[in-house]
PDB file of C-alpha atoms in Angstrom:
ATOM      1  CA  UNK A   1       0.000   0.000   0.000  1.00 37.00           C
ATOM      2  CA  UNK A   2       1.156   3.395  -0.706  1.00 41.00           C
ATOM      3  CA  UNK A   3       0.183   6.706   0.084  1.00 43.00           C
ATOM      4  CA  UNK A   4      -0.793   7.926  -3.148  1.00 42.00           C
ATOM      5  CA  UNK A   5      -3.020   4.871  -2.992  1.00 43.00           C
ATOM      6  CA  UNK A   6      -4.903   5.724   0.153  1.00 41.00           C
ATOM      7  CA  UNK A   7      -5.240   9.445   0.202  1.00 42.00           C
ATOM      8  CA  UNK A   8      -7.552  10.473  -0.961  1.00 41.00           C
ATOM      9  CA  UNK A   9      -9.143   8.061  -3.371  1.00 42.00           C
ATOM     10  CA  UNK A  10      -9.553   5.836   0.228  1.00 44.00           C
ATOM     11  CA  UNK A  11     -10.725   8.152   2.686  1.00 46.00           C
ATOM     12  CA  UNK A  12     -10.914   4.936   4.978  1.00 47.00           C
ATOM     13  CA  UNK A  13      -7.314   4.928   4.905  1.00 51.00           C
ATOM     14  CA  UNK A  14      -6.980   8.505   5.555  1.00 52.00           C
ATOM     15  CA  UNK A  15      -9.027   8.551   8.195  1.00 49.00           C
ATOM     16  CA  UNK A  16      -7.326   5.699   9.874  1.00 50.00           C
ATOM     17  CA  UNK A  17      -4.367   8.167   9.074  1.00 56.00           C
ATOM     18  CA  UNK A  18      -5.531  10.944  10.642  1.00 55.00           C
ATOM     19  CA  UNK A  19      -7.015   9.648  14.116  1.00 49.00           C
ATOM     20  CA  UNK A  20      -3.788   6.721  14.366  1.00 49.00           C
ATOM     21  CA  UNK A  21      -1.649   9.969  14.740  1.00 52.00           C
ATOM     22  CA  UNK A  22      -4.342  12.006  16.817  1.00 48.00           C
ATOM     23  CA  UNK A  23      -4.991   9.238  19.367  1.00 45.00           C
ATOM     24  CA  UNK A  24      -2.301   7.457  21.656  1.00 44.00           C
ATOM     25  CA  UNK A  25      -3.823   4.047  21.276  1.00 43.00           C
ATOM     26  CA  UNK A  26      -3.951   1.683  24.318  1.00 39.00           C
ATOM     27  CA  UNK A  27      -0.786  -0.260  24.109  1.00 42.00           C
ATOM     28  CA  UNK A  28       1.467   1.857  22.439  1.00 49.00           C
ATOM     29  CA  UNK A  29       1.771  -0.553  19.450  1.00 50.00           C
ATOM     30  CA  UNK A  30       1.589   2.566  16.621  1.00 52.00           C
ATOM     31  CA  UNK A  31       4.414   3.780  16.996  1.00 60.00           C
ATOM     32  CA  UNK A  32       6.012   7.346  15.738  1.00 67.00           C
ATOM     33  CA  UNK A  33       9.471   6.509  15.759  1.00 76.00           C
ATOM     34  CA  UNK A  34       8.818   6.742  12.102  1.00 79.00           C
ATOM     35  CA  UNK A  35       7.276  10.176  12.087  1.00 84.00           C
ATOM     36  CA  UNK A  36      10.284  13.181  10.980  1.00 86.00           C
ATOM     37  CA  UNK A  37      10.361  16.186  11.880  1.00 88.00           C
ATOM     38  CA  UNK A  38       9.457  19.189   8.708  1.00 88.00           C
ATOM     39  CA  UNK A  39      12.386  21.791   9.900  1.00 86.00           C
ATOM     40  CA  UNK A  40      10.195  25.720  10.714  1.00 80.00           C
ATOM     41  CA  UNK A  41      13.346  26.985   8.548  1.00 81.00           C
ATOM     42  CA  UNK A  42      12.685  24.902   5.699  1.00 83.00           C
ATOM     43  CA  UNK A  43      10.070  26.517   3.301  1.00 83.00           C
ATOM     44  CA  UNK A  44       6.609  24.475   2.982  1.00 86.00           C
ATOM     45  CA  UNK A  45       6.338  21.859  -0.084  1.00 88.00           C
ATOM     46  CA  UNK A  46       4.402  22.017  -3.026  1.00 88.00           C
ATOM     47  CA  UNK A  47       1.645  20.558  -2.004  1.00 91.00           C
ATOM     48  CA  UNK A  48      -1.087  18.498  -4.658  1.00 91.00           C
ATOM     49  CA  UNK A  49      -3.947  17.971  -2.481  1.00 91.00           C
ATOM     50  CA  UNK A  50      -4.632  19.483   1.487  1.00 93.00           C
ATOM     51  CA  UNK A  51      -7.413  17.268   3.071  1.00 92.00           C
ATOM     52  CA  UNK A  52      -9.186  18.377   6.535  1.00 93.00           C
ATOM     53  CA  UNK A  53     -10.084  15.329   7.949  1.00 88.00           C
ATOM     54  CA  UNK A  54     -12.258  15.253  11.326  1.00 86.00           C
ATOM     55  CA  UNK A  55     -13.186  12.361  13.773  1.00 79.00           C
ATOM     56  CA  UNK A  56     -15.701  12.340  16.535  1.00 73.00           C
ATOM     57  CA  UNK A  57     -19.344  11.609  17.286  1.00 64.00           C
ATOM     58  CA  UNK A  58     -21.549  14.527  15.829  1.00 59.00           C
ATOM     59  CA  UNK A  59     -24.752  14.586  16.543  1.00 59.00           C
ATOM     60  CA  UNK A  60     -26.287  16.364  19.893  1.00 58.00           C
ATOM     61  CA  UNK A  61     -26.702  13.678  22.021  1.00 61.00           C
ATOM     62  CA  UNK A  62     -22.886  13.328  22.314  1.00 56.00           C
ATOM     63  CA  UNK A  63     -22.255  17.496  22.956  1.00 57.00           C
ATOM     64  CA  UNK A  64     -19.243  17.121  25.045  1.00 62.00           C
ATOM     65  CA  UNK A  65     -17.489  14.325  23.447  1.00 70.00           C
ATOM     66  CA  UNK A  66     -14.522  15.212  22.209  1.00 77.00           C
ATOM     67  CA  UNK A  67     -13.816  16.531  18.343  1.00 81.00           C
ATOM     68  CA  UNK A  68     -10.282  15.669  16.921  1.00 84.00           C
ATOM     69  CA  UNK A  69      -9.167  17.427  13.584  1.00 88.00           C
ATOM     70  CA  UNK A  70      -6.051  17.001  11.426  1.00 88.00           C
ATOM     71  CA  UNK A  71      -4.972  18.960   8.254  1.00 92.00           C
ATOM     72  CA  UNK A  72      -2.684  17.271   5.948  1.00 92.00           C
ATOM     73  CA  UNK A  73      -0.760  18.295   3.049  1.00 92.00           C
ATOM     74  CA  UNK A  74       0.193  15.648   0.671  1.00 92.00           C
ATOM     75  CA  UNK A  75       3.233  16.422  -1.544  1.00 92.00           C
ATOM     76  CA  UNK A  76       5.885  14.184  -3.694  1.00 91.00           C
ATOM     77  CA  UNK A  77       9.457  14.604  -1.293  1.00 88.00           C
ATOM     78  CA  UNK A  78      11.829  13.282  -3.811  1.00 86.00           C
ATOM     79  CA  UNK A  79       9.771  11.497  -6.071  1.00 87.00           C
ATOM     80  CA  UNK A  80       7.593   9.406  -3.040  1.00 86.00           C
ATOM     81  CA  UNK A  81       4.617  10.556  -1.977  1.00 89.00           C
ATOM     82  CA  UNK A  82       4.646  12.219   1.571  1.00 91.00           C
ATOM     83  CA  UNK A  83       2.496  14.176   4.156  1.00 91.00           C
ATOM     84  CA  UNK A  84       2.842  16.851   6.155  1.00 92.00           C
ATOM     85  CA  UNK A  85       0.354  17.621   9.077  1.00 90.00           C
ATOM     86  CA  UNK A  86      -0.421  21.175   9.260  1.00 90.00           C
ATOM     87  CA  UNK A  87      -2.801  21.433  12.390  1.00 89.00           C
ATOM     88  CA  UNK A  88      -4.412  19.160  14.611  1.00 88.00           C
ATOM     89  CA  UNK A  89      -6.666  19.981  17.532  1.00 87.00           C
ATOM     90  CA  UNK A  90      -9.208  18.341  19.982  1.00 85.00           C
ATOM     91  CA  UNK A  91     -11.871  20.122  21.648  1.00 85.00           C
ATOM     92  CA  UNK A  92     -14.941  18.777  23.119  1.00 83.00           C
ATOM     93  CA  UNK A  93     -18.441  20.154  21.607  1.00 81.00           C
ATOM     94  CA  UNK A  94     -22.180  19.295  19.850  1.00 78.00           C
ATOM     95  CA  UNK A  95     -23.185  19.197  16.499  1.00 80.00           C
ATOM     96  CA  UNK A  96     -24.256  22.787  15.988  1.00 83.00           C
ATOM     97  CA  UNK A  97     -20.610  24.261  17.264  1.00 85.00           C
ATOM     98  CA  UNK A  98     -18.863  21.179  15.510  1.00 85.00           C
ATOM     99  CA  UNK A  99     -20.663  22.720  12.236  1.00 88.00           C
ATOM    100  CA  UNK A 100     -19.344  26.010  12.294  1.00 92.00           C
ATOM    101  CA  UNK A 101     -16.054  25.407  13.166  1.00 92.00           C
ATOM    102  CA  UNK A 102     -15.398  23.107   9.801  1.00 92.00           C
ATOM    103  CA  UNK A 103     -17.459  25.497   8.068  1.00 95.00           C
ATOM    104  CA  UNK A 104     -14.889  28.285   9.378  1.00 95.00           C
ATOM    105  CA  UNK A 105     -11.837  25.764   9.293  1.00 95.00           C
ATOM    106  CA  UNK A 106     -12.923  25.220   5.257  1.00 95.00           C
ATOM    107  CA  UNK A 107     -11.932  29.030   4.699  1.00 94.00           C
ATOM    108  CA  UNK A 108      -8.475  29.103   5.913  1.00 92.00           C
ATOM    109  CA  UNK A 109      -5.566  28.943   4.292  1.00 90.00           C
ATOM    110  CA  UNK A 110      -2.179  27.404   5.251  1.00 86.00           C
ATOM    111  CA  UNK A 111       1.382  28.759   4.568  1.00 78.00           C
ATOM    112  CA  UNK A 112       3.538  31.830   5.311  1.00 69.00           C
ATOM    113  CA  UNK A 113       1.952  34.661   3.336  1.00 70.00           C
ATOM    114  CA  UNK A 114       5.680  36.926   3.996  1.00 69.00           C
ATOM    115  CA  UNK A 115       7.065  34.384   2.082  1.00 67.00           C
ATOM    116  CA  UNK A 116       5.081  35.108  -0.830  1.00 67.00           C
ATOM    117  CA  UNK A 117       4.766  31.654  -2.112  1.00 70.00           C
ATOM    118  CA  UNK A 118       1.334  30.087  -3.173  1.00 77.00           C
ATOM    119  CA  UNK A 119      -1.085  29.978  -0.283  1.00 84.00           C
ATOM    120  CA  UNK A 120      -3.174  26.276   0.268  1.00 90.00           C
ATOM    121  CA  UNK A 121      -6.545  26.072   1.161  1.00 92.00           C
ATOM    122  CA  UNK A 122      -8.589  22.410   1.660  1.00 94.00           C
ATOM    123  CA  UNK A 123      -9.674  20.678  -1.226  1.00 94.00           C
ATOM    124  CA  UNK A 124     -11.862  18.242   1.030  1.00 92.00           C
ATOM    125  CA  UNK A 125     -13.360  17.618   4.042  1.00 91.00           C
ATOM    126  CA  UNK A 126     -12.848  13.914   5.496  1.00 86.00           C
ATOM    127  CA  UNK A 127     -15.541  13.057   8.266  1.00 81.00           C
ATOM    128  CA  UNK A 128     -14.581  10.093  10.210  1.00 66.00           C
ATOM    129  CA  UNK A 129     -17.730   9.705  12.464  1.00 56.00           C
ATOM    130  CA  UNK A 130     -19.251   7.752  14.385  1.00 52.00           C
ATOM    131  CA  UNK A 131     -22.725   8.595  14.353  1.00 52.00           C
ATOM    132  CA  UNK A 132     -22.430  11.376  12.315  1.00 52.00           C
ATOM    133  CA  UNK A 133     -25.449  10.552  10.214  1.00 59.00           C
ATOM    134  CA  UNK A 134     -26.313  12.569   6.936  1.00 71.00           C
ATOM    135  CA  UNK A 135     -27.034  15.636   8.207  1.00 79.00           C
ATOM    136  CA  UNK A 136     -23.871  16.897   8.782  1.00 83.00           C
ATOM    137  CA  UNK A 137     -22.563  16.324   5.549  1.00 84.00           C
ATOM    138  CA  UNK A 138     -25.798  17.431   4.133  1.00 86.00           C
ATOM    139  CA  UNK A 139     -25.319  21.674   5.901  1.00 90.00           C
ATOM    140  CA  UNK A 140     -21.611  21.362   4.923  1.00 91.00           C
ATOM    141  CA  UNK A 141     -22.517  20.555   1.489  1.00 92.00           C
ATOM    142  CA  UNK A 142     -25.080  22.937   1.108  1.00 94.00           C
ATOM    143  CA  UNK A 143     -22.144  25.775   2.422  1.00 94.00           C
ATOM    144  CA  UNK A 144     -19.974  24.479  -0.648  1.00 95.00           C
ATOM    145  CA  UNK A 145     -17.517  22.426   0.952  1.00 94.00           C
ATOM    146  CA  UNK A 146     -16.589  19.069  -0.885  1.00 92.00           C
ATOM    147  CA  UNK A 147     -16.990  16.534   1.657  1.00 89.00           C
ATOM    148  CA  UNK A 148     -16.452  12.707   0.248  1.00 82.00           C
ATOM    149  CA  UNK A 149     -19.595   9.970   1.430  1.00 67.00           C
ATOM    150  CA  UNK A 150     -17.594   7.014   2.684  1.00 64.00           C
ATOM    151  CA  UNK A 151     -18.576   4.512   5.939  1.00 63.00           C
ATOM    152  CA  UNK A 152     -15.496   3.780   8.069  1.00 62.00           C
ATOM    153  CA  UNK A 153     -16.697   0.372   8.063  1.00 66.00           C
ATOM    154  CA  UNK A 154     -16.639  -2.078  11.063  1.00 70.00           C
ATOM    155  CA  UNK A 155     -13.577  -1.746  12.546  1.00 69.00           C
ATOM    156  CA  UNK A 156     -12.935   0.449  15.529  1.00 70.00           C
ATOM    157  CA  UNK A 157     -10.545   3.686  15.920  1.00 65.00           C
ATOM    158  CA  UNK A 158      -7.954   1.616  17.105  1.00 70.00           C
ATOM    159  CA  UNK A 159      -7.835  -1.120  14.395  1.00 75.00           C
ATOM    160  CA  UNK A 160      -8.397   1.113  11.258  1.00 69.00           C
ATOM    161  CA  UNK A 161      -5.387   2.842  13.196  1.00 70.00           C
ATOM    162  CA  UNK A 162      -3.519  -0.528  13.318  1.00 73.00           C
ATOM    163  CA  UNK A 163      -4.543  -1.040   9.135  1.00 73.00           C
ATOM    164  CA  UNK A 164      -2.294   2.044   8.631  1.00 72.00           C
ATOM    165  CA  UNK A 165       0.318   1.374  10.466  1.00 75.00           C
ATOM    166  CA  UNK A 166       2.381   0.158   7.508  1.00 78.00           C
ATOM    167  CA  UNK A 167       2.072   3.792   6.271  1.00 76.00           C
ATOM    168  CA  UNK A 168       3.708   4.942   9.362  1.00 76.00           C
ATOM    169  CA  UNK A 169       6.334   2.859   8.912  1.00 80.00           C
ATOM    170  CA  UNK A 170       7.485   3.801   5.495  1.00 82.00           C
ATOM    171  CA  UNK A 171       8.644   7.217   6.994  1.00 81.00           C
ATOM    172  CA  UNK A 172       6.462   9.665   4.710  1.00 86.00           C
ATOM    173  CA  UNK A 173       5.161  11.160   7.876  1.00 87.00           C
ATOM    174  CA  UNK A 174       6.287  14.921   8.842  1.00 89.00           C
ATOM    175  CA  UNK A 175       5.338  17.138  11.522  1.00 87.00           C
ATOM    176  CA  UNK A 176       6.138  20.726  12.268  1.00 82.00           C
ATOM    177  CA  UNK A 177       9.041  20.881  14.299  1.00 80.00           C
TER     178      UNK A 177
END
């Protein structure tokens, strides 16, 4: 499996992506000994593709539960595909807050504008929920954000984390310093 395969014409991959590196999971088997470090001197990639991807439980019945986000910019470093996460957060909050803060989170745009290089903004919207229902993706469609229709499928956080894990590995990971 490579990258390019899995993001984003797999958003089930992605998503596994996302939350393996937003959630410690249990044992401490996913390791991020793999992960390197993007250098704040070096100058962002090129990237082809930015996807916002977003796990929780949105509907109103959970409002509290906690909201994880992750912004990744995928890129070719050296003729392999790579990713570099731009933002990440967790905040606990409902469906209506949840709503507006993707809506507002679709608008921005990531890079150093002194630098005058080209600015990135999203080109999708992943929602790995559970519960999420149509409705969300429903109002964030209708506010003209392109947000993919996929089910996570059976498995649970930590084993679509574990599916990915081979990505890890491969050392195409890169944080912010």
């Amino acid at each position: 499996l490579s990258l390019h395969d899995a993001l984003p014409i797999s958003p089930d991959c992605g998503d596994a992506l996302a939350i393996s590196l937003a959630y410690p999971c249990g044992s401490g088997e996913l390791s991020s000994e793999n992960v390197r470090l993007w250098s704040i001197d070096d100058e962002l990639p090129v990237f082809d593709r930015v996807i916002q991807s977003y796990h929780g439980t949105f509907t109103e019945k959970t409002l509290g539960d906690r909201v994880s986000a992750t912004v990744w910019g995928v890129f070719n470093n050296k003729g392999e595909q790579s990713v570099l996460l731009l933002d990440a957060w967790s905040e606990k909050m409902g469906y209506s807050t949840m709503r507006q803060k993707i809506i507002s989170d679709w608008h921005v745009t990531y890079g150093d504008k002194k630098s005058g290089r080209k600015q990135y903004k999203a080109d999708c919207v992943m929602l790995g929920a559970d519960g999420a229902g149509e409705s969300l993706v429903l109002d964030l469609r209708a506010a003209n954000i392109i947000v993919p229709t996929y089910k996570p499928g059976d498995a649970d956080i930590v084993e679509r984390g574990h599916q990915i894990s081979p990505i890890i590995d491969m050392g195409i990971i890169y944080v912010m310093e």
